[in-house]
Amino acid sequence: MAGRLRLGIDIGGTFTDLSLMDELSGTIRVWKTPSTPANPAEAVLRGIQELTTHYGIDPAEIHYFVHGTTIATNTIIERTGAKTGLLITRGFRDILRIARLRLPNVFDLLTEKAEPLVRRRYVREIDERILANGRIYKPLDPDQIRQEVAFLVAEGVETLAISFLHAYKNAQHEALARQVVTTYFPDLYVCTSTEVWPQMREYERTLVTVINAYVGKKMDRYFSSLQHRVRGAGITVPVYSTKSNGGIMTAESARRTPVETLLSGPASGVVGAAYVGKMSGYDRLITMDMGGTSVDVAVVDREVKFSTENHIGEFPVIMPVVDVNSIGAGGGSIAWTDTAGVLKVGPQSAGADPGPACYGAGGEQPTITDAYVVLGLLHPARFLGGKLPLYPDRAWQVMEKLGHRLGLAPVQTAESILRVATANMYAELITLMARKGIDPTDYSFLVYGGAGATHAFILAKEVGIKTVIVPPYPGILCALGCLVSDVRNDFVKTLYQRVDPGTGDQLMAQLAEVYATLDAQALQWLENEGIPVQEKQVVRSVDLRYYGQAFEINIPLPDEVLHRRDYAAFAEDFHKQHQAMYGYSDPQAPLEVIDLRSTVVGTTPKPPVTPQRDIRRDRPLQPLETRQIYFEESWWTAQVYAREALHTGDHLQGPAIIEQFDTTTFIVPGFTAHVDQWGNIIGIRDKEHV
Amino acid sequence: MKTDKVLLEILNNRFSAIVNEMGYVVYRTGFTVFVKETQDYGVGLVAPTGELFAYPQEVGVANMLGMPMEDAIAAIPTYQPGDVIITNDPYTTGGMCTHLPDIHLFKPLFYQGELICFAWDFIHSSDVGGLVPGSIAPSAYDIYQEGLVIPPRKLYKAGELQQDLLDLILANCRIPEQNWGDLKALLAALNTAERRLNEVIERYGVETVKQGIDDLLGYGEESSRAIIAQIPDGTYTFADYVEGDVTTRIPLRIKLALSVQGSDMHLDFTGTDPQIRAAFNVPTFGKTHHWLTVGLVTFLRTKNPAIPLNKGILRPVRTTVPQGTLLNPQPPASCGIRYATAIRVIDVTFGALSQAVNDVVPAAGAGQVAIVLISMPDYHSGGYKVSVLQPMQGGSGGRPGKDGIDGGDFSAGFLRNIPTEMLEADIPILVQKYMFPNDTIPAGQFRGGLGVDFQFQVFTPHAIVTARGMERHRFRPWGRQGGSAGTLARTRVNPGTERERDIGIIDILKLEPQDVVHIMTPCGGGYGDPLRRDPEKVLKDVQDEFISLETAETEYGVVIRQERVDAEQTEKLRQQLRAKRDQLKPFDLGIEREEYERLWPPIVQDHLSTLLLELPATLRSYFRARIWKDMTTDPRYKEQPPSYEDLLSCIQSIQQEMEQIMPGESS
């Protein structure tokens, strides 16, 4: 029968992951195929081919296809975008280079600020000016636009960003400039700051507009060719793209605002993790995606959290994005000793090439992965299902060499690497949680990524986390996230206005007016996307502060408060929130309204996932083998299991190792785990260790 | 070192986690806006010896690693669990505090009755009383004008708040609620530290932790010695000037002789000018103090980015600063703007170090950070609107192997600017320009970093602009190894019109409606021979309109034809230019300083500072100003600078004059 399968694809640096969900049976099937960075669509098509062949599936049965790509991200990081031009208000030519002044590292005399994506020659100053109140002070001259853009086009510029001062308040000049450009230079890819993200703060707004233009052309080409080629492969439904805000959009939208895909990979992972956690009854999570170079950490507090202070490479991105932060080390982090002979781990990473010494691909330095091998945590022949054979002797060699410098035997050296790496992660995690004002011991770890499950229990023990969740397929959580994301888009309007206690009613009238426009815009967007949704919702919030403060708090604006124009309730929410965050509030003080935000969410139908049945075993769970492992300065005999052999209700006592295609789980002594009805391993700290 | 090399790193990480967490507690819960914008607060863990053994990498003021705390600790006779000490007094804490707005707290941390270490934090309060709101006035001539002085006293005794003391403090500030809010944030962070230290002790054992603290400091020392040992033995001398004393307008000299022997270093600031009756003094007590070692610590951290952040890294460094000088003033010298002076100490440190090593030390950067404020009547409320216009710094110096950083320097590179859109929404001004200048880049194989031009217009009557920290209007940032000196800062009103005025360093600038103010911050000095600059980089700077075609030829000897480097012509021109020019200068100090020092040579300044040291500290700046004026205006000295004897007789005549006018006193 047609139309019962959902396909999610996540293109990573090394692998392209596919996740196929059957809406009727609730089963999920996964596939991994090597990525093809030069032409990412190759891996997508090959993956579809392999997956459908392997499982005997007719591609026409796929009626829902979401796909996440790192093309935009890589384009920024590798600086391989289009030759981009920028039109800017006169007097602000160096906006991209001045940025926000702050140096990346004031203690490094060789530090460098990020090189702008548009060189100065292609930043053209335009004689126009709009004032803070939106009034036109100096009108725009269309002829000047034409001349400047003609110069840029003659220079070979392919994409153009337009950003004028105070355009968030009055978009006329940007619109007029755009009109001139599309009239005279119809082939130029062009975007204006008000189209991309009309928020006050000229540097950040200009930057996201420039990024959008810089990656735009490439993404435009990629999505149109992908859509075409998957159709050739028998998938007739439209392609959807994941977004940095954890939502999805159509490929057409992605071609217009590719900047919204920049942080979509990590975002999908968190969405997937939150989904898995919720199903198992855990909704306060610290999600940890540990790969080769870092651990991506996010906090889920019933809902996925968003942040407007994110970065792509060295550049700030001000749009709301799923709040993910990188900490510490990854499997490829290199261990070394400094001038005083002290053991350090990272920040250098062996990456995927040459990779850890045990990959046997020329890596000469000991990494965390080598330590896992020496300690007996990873099986050399079964790593990645045997697709990547490991060379333990290489790991031992580099460990011995490092051990010489420390006066330690190889196993002790390997364990020392884990202890130092764990202390690094501990320090960074605690710092991160302090920044967010969160006590991590109130949360459970949900781990994914290649190395997440190997290290999570070690870190959990150190931090005092009681529960660790390892989903059935930790390697493909991003691809799963693709399948369960909602259609989602954010809108902003800067008000930047003082509110005195007497002027509350006036403000509410103004809010009603602005939101009438924003809501219509939001619903229209959802309509245009044409993605089938079950439910439509507009969520509003306002960035508010006391007049004169430098930082604002985001306060939700519920429907009834807006409709009743209930200023008292609105202000009360702010004072309460301020009291909670900063320990004081001042109901008499004037407020300042900064940004009005609105998010439209179209809830996509979520396929019911059927739980595994409790299988009564006719004989107890049998380990694959027992293995000697070294942990916390002693040898242990660990039971080693195959993940496929685990069933709902199985119990595992640390130390235990669970091997599967995409990861190895190490349950440390002091933790007991069971397998829940969704196939998750739920590790709980033993009482005596609490 | 008794702690093993693995445990040491683990403890280092655990302690870092504590101080980072403290930092974020202050950041999240601190009241004052200033805290968040500028991160002007600090936290750390301090050994019983008074040395910081854990200091955060990413939060708060990043450069106070050298803070001396031993005198402050000794000022309290006995400690009990639950005590919290408060102080802001430079002169009873031996230079732990360096100006009054920084309110410091510290708490002894005990484990089962035994003192293990101290948790410390401070915050720059937006007001502690004194002459002006904000408590910082350049012209304040003693510390009593700068606010309330709080010697180290217990704010909490065994966990109990001393309300009397708190009331007294808050009664002397313009913003008592905000200050109490900030103090509560600091207290919360101290408590966090206490709880976390306990966890570490319970995990690793008290003896291990105590030993670990010792060994971490030893580890710092060892790491630092490994770097210093690579510096060739010798003495490297350099001097530079602070210009901001608006009360006398006399440049103040900072002089440093940096000596290296083996892995030991000596910083000798003898020859630095006497303390002055304006807020530029830096109370260091002649210690190896944070404001004397920022440049050095930056150098160490550049050489070894993983160096442990503790005061052990300064153990190999000995410091000498004569008493009664700018860098070691006697009470009650004022010190509100001591950071302007501290920035120049960074410059002289780099000037001296760069003679010893040639791989990382840059030419001089902007060497200033001016906080420029505007105030104008608020017609709605009847009061005033006050706003920071922009933090104005300038570019860094060119670096061995790299161009200078455009628009930011190391000494205040942590500051963020203010979006023009917010500025214009907050106050009725129009920003006409906030960008780099064209064709003013100091040349070098690695060119200087660009300053920023900021130009705005006012429309309302009675607008007033004030600034603190403006420097480099008189002497340029120096260039290095053949690189050109940087550019001067410049402040003008109505540039390019008949009403153009050059303002120099702003004290108080009153504006008329429609006036335009143009502030240019300095470009840093260039590094290396411009004739060796990669011609392609010159081409790029021409194409990007940073420099003109003409400059490419005259300064760099690069011939560009049809957007291409003409290699042959370039080689020819470069040969011609090389043949014509003088020898490359190791330091290009700029013509203004060369001229000044012709009149007032370093050796004469040395003599004078030696002679002045014989006088009581409080009289020195008076004598110095008198002599400076006499000597610089006396036509006799135009050709031939004054000798030691000339100076001596000048001093004696002033003394005689004073004796004559002071009946009843005899010498």
XYZ file of C-alpha atoms in Angstrom, chain A residues 3-576:
574
model
C 2.165 6.242 1.601
C 3.006 4.634 4.869
C 6.704 5.331 5.135
C 8.582 8.355 6.399
C 12.189 8.899 5.474
C 14.582 11.102 7.429
C 18.089 11.738 6.208
C 20.857 13.537 8.043
C 24.067 14.337 6.210
C 27.005 14.358 8.600
C 30.682 14.979 7.959
C 31.558 11.277 7.841
C 28.275 9.432 7.422
C 24.916 10.098 5.903
C 22.301 8.569 8.189
C 18.917 7.356 7.054
C 15.980 6.565 9.239
C 12.850 4.989 7.882
C 9.683 4.861 9.907
C 6.731 2.666 9.124
C 3.625 4.526 10.270
C 1.566 1.379 10.544
C 3.841 -0.945 12.417
C 5.727 1.803 14.207
C 9.031 0.163 13.378
C 12.118 2.186 12.626
C 14.839 1.023 10.283
C 18.186 2.700 9.958
C 20.983 2.824 7.457
C 24.386 4.492 7.333
C 26.386 5.266 4.240
C 29.633 7.246 3.865
C 29.053 10.927 3.079
C 30.256 12.465 -0.166
C 31.259 15.972 0.880
C 32.073 17.096 -2.666
C 28.551 16.317 -3.772
C 26.324 15.490 -0.796
C 23.378 14.448 -2.971
C 25.372 11.406 -4.135
C 25.318 9.896 -0.668
C 21.635 10.726 -0.271
C 20.735 8.890 -3.450
C 23.056 5.999 -2.764
C 21.650 5.727 0.764
C 18.088 5.619 -0.530
C 19.117 2.999 -3.060
C 20.903 0.840 -0.468
C 18.191 1.182 2.155
C 15.309 0.375 -0.176
C 17.169 -2.565 -1.682
C 18.278 -3.907 1.675
C 14.805 -3.805 3.202
C 12.967 -4.550 -0.019
C 11.006 -1.319 -0.089
C 9.307 0.487 -2.908
C 10.437 4.138 -2.820
C 6.964 5.158 -3.911
C 5.738 4.139 -0.470
C 7.664 7.038 1.006
C 5.158 9.823 1.450
C 7.122 12.066 3.771
C 10.748 12.975 3.229
C 12.713 15.281 5.527
C 16.334 15.926 5.105
C 18.988 17.799 7.040
C 22.150 19.081 5.495
C 25.329 20.738 6.667
C 26.061 22.279 3.266
C 25.363 25.814 4.465
C 27.411 25.277 7.623
C 30.343 23.819 5.754
C 30.177 26.589 3.190
C 30.703 29.122 5.972
C 33.375 27.156 7.791
C 35.317 26.296 4.656
C 34.652 29.712 3.103
C 33.465 28.274 -0.188
C 30.438 30.491 -0.714
C 29.557 32.778 -3.587
C 31.333 36.008 -4.387
C 29.031 38.254 -2.380
C 28.351 41.983 -2.430
C 26.763 44.176 0.211
C 24.924 47.472 -0.064
C 25.122 49.423 3.184
C 24.255 52.884 4.496
C 27.026 55.441 3.938
C 29.408 55.688 6.871
C 29.134 52.005 7.797
C 31.261 50.342 5.184
C 33.340 48.368 7.681
C 30.405 47.020 9.670
C 31.442 43.415 9.001
C 35.058 43.936 10.024
C 34.433 46.115 13.075
C 31.744 43.640 14.144
C 31.120 44.074 17.890
C 34.789 45.002 18.567
C 35.481 42.215 21.019
C 38.556 40.097 20.204
C 38.272 36.313 20.187
C 41.063 35.969 22.765
C 42.738 38.970 24.383
C 45.437 36.715 25.819
C 46.665 35.465 22.493
C 48.919 37.996 20.815
C 48.435 36.102 17.571
C 44.631 36.050 17.749
C 42.645 36.877 14.610
C 39.182 38.300 14.148
C 37.010 36.457 11.650
C 37.717 37.582 8.098
C 34.475 39.091 6.762
C 32.502 37.078 4.190
C 32.372 40.136 1.937
C 35.589 41.939 1.124
C 35.634 45.702 1.499
C 35.758 46.317 -2.250
C 32.353 44.712 -2.574
C 30.786 46.616 0.299
C 29.240 49.661 -1.371
C 28.058 52.660 0.571
C 24.686 54.053 -0.414
C 23.621 57.640 0.239
C 20.399 57.018 2.089
C 19.337 57.385 5.678
C 16.395 56.361 7.804
C 16.142 57.585 11.380
C 15.488 55.588 14.529
C 11.806 56.574 14.367
C 11.503 55.274 10.815
C 11.425 58.689 9.142
C 13.334 59.026 5.881
C 16.115 61.534 6.433
C 17.884 61.139 3.115
C 15.967 59.491 0.252
C 17.425 56.648 -1.744
C 18.507 57.317 -5.305
C 17.676 54.314 -7.541
C 20.326 55.392 -10.038
C 23.021 55.029 -7.434
C 21.846 51.490 -6.681
C 21.982 50.655 -10.351
C 25.502 52.043 -10.722
C 26.883 50.331 -7.647
C 25.347 46.979 -8.502
C 26.568 47.313 -12.091
C 30.062 47.712 -10.686
C 29.632 44.609 -8.514
C 28.251 42.515 -11.339
C 31.114 43.596 -13.574
C 33.450 42.386 -10.838
C 31.822 38.964 -10.937
C 29.713 39.243 -7.807
C 27.041 36.513 -7.857
C 24.948 37.220 -4.771
C 23.938 40.423 -3.046
C 22.906 41.377 0.471
C 21.168 44.674 1.188
C 21.125 46.085 4.687
C 20.310 49.653 5.618
C 20.310 51.332 9.012
C 16.949 51.209 10.844
C 15.409 49.061 8.119
C 13.715 47.051 10.878
C 11.667 50.198 11.448
C 11.116 51.160 7.821
C 11.831 48.675 5.061
C 11.046 51.014 2.152
C 14.619 51.686 1.115
C 15.596 48.054 1.171
C 12.508 47.120 -0.813
C 13.160 49.830 -3.364
C 16.786 48.831 -3.722
C 15.750 45.216 -4.168
C 13.279 46.213 -6.842
C 15.970 48.094 -8.759
C 18.280 45.101 -8.523
C 15.741 42.533 -9.689
C 14.708 44.796 -12.537
C 18.157 45.414 -13.913
C 20.021 42.304 -12.729
C 17.443 39.509 -12.708
C 20.084 36.779 -12.392
C 21.561 38.084 -9.165
C 20.623 36.185 -5.983
C 19.536 38.997 -3.671
C 18.196 39.246 -0.135
C 17.453 42.149 2.178
C 17.928 42.299 5.927
C 14.226 42.837 6.543
C 13.364 39.692 4.598
C 15.910 37.604 6.425
C 15.505 38.792 10.004
C 14.173 42.313 10.719
C 15.590 42.786 14.188
C 17.261 45.913 15.562
C 21.090 45.738 15.853
C 22.688 46.499 12.556
C 25.737 44.245 12.768
C 23.931 41.047 13.621
C 21.107 41.721 11.155
C 23.523 42.573 8.360
C 25.592 39.513 9.155
C 22.729 37.006 8.882
C 21.714 38.674 5.640
C 25.242 38.374 4.298
C 25.457 34.738 5.404
C 22.169 34.062 3.661
C 23.474 35.570 0.441
C 26.840 33.870 0.811
C 25.369 30.352 1.030
C 22.213 31.121 -0.930
C 23.286 30.338 -4.423
C 24.779 26.993 -3.505
C 21.776 25.894 -1.478
C 19.445 27.054 -4.205
C 21.222 24.847 -6.692
C 21.504 21.928 -4.292
C 17.855 21.787 -3.344
C 16.545 22.152 -6.863
C 18.820 19.377 -8.118
C 18.035 17.160 -5.123
C 14.314 17.502 -5.599
C 14.798 16.565 -9.207
C 17.030 13.587 -8.530
C 14.998 11.973 -5.749
C 12.061 12.109 -8.080
C 14.217 10.145 -10.485
C 14.779 7.637 -7.684
C 11.038 7.137 -7.351
C 10.264 9.450 -4.412
C 7.553 11.761 -5.619
C 6.788 13.752 -2.482
C 8.283 17.208 -1.908
C 11.556 17.446 -0.030
C 11.439 19.142 3.339
C 14.441 20.618 5.062
C 15.234 20.770 8.767
C 15.837 24.128 10.417
C 18.062 25.439 13.179
C 14.957 26.128 15.261
C 14.152 22.411 15.342
C 11.373 22.731 12.797
C 11.032 21.892 9.145
C 10.258 23.878 6.012
C 9.862 23.173 2.321
C 12.852 23.053 0.020
C 11.521 26.238 -1.603
C 11.782 28.084 1.713
C 15.225 26.629 2.307
C 16.338 28.016 -1.024
C 15.148 31.480 -0.010
C 16.415 31.533 3.584
C 19.170 28.930 3.780
C 20.559 30.785 6.812
C 17.823 29.003 8.757
C 19.475 25.635 8.148
C 22.865 26.582 9.621
C 22.519 24.811 12.955
C 19.865 22.316 11.892
C 22.006 19.210 12.432
C 22.442 19.593 16.195
C 18.863 20.924 16.429
C 17.383 17.763 14.897
C 19.452 15.667 17.272
C 17.967 17.449 20.276
C 14.439 17.178 18.850
C 15.011 13.452 18.373
C 16.454 13.111 21.858
C 13.563 14.986 23.446
C 11.119 12.752 21.584
C 12.826 9.583 22.759
C 13.077 10.867 26.332
C 9.448 11.886 26.481
C 8.315 8.505 25.226
C 10.248 6.810 28.015
C 8.877 9.182 30.631
C 11.938 11.372 31.039
C 11.356 15.022 30.184
C 14.156 16.752 32.052
C 17.190 15.873 30.054
C 20.726 16.916 29.407
C 21.292 15.586 25.912
C 24.847 14.783 24.935
C 26.027 14.065 21.430
C 29.640 12.957 21.607
C 31.438 12.627 18.318
C 35.043 12.847 17.218
C 35.977 16.337 18.341
C 33.449 17.570 20.873
C 30.324 16.909 22.887
C 27.196 18.848 21.911
C 25.133 19.498 25.010
C 21.552 20.713 25.262
C 19.038 20.995 28.061
C 15.473 19.782 27.583
C 13.052 20.936 30.243
C 9.809 19.372 29.058
C 10.378 21.431 25.919
C 13.388 21.940 23.719
C 15.028 25.258 24.642
C 15.978 28.037 22.292
C 18.688 30.634 22.361
C 19.398 33.778 20.363
C 23.094 33.800 21.248
C 24.430 31.132 18.950
C 27.403 31.021 16.658
C 28.270 29.503 13.364
C 32.041 29.301 13.227
C 33.099 32.695 14.568
C 29.880 34.469 13.585
C 26.955 35.225 15.885
C 23.511 34.171 14.654
C 20.655 36.074 16.325
C 17.695 34.058 15.149
C 16.154 31.669 17.686
C 17.968 28.372 17.445
C 17.769 25.180 19.487
C 20.191 25.900 22.312
C 23.158 23.571 21.820
C 26.651 24.141 23.209
C 29.880 22.295 22.528
C 32.052 21.206 25.402
C 35.172 19.240 26.088
C 36.580 16.414 24.170
C 35.540 13.860 21.591
C 36.800 10.413 20.712
C 39.547 11.893 18.587
C 40.918 14.306 21.220
C 44.658 13.937 21.582
C 46.450 13.286 24.892
C 49.827 14.981 25.425
C 52.132 16.251 28.146
C 53.115 19.882 28.558
C 56.465 21.449 29.510
C 55.957 20.517 33.151
C 55.099 16.923 32.227
C 51.419 17.324 33.144
C 48.919 15.194 31.236
C 46.533 17.133 28.976
C 43.710 15.960 26.720
C 42.669 18.132 23.740
C 41.779 20.577 22.354
C 43.663 19.148 19.351
C 41.801 16.312 17.727
C 43.010 13.635 15.355
C 39.665 14.085 13.568
C 38.556 11.463 11.074
C 41.776 11.671 9.123
C 44.224 10.284 10.230
C 41.997 9.560 13.209
C 43.060 7.808 16.400
C 46.190 5.655 16.278
C 44.067 2.492 16.465
C 42.457 3.334 13.105
C 45.810 2.382 11.620
C 45.565 5.273 9.186
C 48.749 7.001 10.238
C 47.644 8.571 13.537
C 50.695 8.752 15.782
C 49.193 10.356 18.848
C 47.143 8.735 21.599
C 43.473 9.721 21.644
C 40.512 8.998 23.870
C 39.402 6.265 21.449
C 42.832 4.622 21.809
C 42.345 4.713 25.563
C 38.962 2.932 25.189
C 40.705 0.216 23.166
C 43.556 -0.291 25.631
C 41.141 -0.437 28.553
C 39.131 -3.134 26.788
C 35.997 -1.038 26.267
C 35.987 -1.291 22.477
C 36.219 -4.535 20.568
C 38.739 -4.153 17.739
C 36.888 -6.393 15.301
C 33.374 -5.211 16.051
C 33.801 -1.417 15.897
C 31.143 0.027 13.557
C 29.876 -3.459 13.016
C 33.294 -4.526 11.808
C 33.281 -1.976 8.986
C 36.253 -0.206 10.533
C 38.699 -2.758 11.967
C 40.809 -1.325 14.788
C 44.493 -1.997 15.377
C 44.880 -2.420 19.141
C 48.655 -2.809 18.886
C 48.867 0.731 17.506
C 46.848 1.984 20.456
C 49.122 0.131 22.882
C 52.244 1.501 21.193
C 51.208 5.154 21.480
C 49.971 4.563 25.014
C 53.289 3.061 26.019
C 55.138 6.036 24.579
C 53.004 8.512 26.480
C 53.233 6.295 29.583
C 57.008 6.649 29.514
C 56.694 10.355 30.011
C 54.248 9.891 32.884
C 56.005 6.953 34.497
C 52.912 4.799 34.001
C 52.128 1.481 32.338
C 49.933 1.622 29.197
C 46.672 0.682 30.941
C 47.217 3.225 33.705
C 48.067 5.781 31.055
C 44.864 5.013 29.175
C 42.829 5.290 32.346
C 44.558 8.566 33.209
C 43.489 9.914 29.817
C 39.880 9.044 30.597
C 40.105 10.634 34.036
C 41.582 13.865 32.666
C 39.103 13.959 29.773
C 36.257 13.372 32.218
C 37.537 16.160 34.480
C 37.654 18.456 31.418
C 34.082 17.574 30.511
C 33.004 17.923 34.120
C 34.520 21.410 34.346
C 32.946 22.559 31.112
C 29.564 20.994 31.812
C 29.352 22.535 35.289
C 30.363 25.900 33.833
C 27.747 25.639 31.108
C 25.020 24.656 33.559
C 26.023 27.535 35.857
C 25.664 29.879 32.907
C 22.133 28.618 32.420
C 21.376 28.570 36.111
C 20.715 24.826 36.172
C 21.628 22.136 38.692
C 22.548 19.151 36.499
C 21.733 16.610 39.191
C 18.023 17.363 38.599
C 18.364 15.969 35.071
C 18.991 12.700 33.259
C 21.591 12.198 30.586
C 20.341 11.154 27.186
C 23.321 10.230 25.065
C 23.920 9.706 21.395
C 26.617 10.109 18.797
C 29.405 7.602 18.192
C 31.185 7.923 21.544
C 28.384 9.245 23.751
C 27.335 5.923 25.202
C 30.925 4.891 25.868
C 31.687 7.891 28.067
C 28.296 8.914 29.462
C 28.233 6.702 32.535
C 31.772 7.739 33.486
C 30.779 11.396 33.326
C 27.419 10.772 35.010
C 29.216 9.281 37.969
C 31.486 12.316 38.245
C 28.692 14.889 37.945
C 26.252 13.022 40.204
C 23.661 12.246 37.517
C 21.358 9.407 38.571
C 19.928 8.273 35.245
C 21.521 7.694 31.854
C 19.412 6.875 28.789
C 20.888 5.226 25.715
C 18.368 5.080 22.854
C 18.232 2.042 20.556
C 20.052 3.783 17.718
C 22.271 6.458 19.254
C 24.000 7.042 15.934
C 20.922 8.191 14.038
C 19.069 10.413 16.455
C 19.377 13.389 14.105
C 17.729 11.423 11.326
C 14.992 10.394 13.757
C 14.606 14.051 14.796
C 13.914 14.881 11.152
C 10.895 12.587 11.222
C 9.228 14.033 14.269
C 9.847 17.765 13.747
C 7.014 20.242 13.404
C 6.700 22.975 10.802
C 8.035 26.010 12.558
C 8.979 29.577 11.756
C 9.969 32.594 13.815
C 9.077 36.227 13.312
C 10.336 39.328 15.025
C 9.455 42.995 15.171
C 11.562 45.453 17.133
C 9.594 47.997 19.116
C 12.305 49.422 21.413
C 9.993 51.555 23.443
C 9.784 52.833 26.973
C 6.638 52.000 28.941
C 5.721 54.004 32.006
C 3.165 52.655 34.455
C 0.527 55.030 33.030
C 1.067 54.084 29.403
C 0.325 50.382 29.673
C -2.978 50.522 27.804
C -1.367 52.354 24.958
C 1.251 49.639 24.763
C -1.290 46.842 24.707
C -3.142 48.552 21.852
C 0.142 48.762 20.004
C 0.941 45.104 20.693
C -2.465 44.100 19.400
C -1.810 46.015 16.217
C 1.691 44.643 15.652
C 0.622 41.087 16.426
C -2.300 41.331 14.057
C 0.289 41.819 11.326
C 2.835 39.340 12.672
C 0.245 36.609 13.203
C -1.158 37.061 9.727
C 2.355 36.894 8.339
C 3.046 33.740 10.365
C -0.134 31.940 9.318
C 0.389 32.970 5.725
C 3.859 31.462 5.868
C 2.464 28.202 7.185
C -0.209 28.235 4.489
C 2.369 28.787 1.776
C 4.519 25.914 2.983
C 1.635 23.580 2.246
C 2.970 20.872 4.573
C 0.024 18.900 5.993
C -0.373 19.718 9.677
C -2.794 18.629 12.366
C -2.823 21.771 14.395
C -1.755 25.379 13.952
C -0.521 27.506 16.764
C 1.044 30.930 17.104
C 3.197 31.395 20.176
C 4.001 34.972 21.161
C 6.584 36.409 23.483
C 8.091 39.785 24.230
C 11.646 40.775 25.163
C 11.330 43.114 28.090
C 13.580 44.842 30.603
C 13.596 47.625 33.129
C 14.291 50.908 31.412
C 18.046 51.463 31.372
C 19.013 47.810 31.747
C 21.269 46.219 29.168
C 19.729 42.747 29.104
C 16.188 41.717 28.436
C 14.058 38.785 29.544
C 11.787 36.904 27.167
C 8.238 36.880 28.562
C 5.515 34.725 26.987
C 2.436 36.646 25.899
C -0.570 34.295 26.197
C -3.578 34.773 23.898
C -5.932 35.857 26.655
C -3.535 38.517 27.958
C -3.183 39.949 24.474
C -6.887 39.787 23.685
C -7.980 41.268 27.011
C -5.179 43.839 26.588
C -4.321 43.062 30.163
C -1.236 45.145 30.830
C -1.307 44.419 34.551
C -1.004 40.670 33.977
C 1.672 41.170 31.358
C 3.815 43.419 33.587
C 3.226 41.123 36.550
C 4.705 38.200 34.602
C 7.786 40.246 33.897
C 8.294 41.372 37.494
C 7.850 37.789 38.705
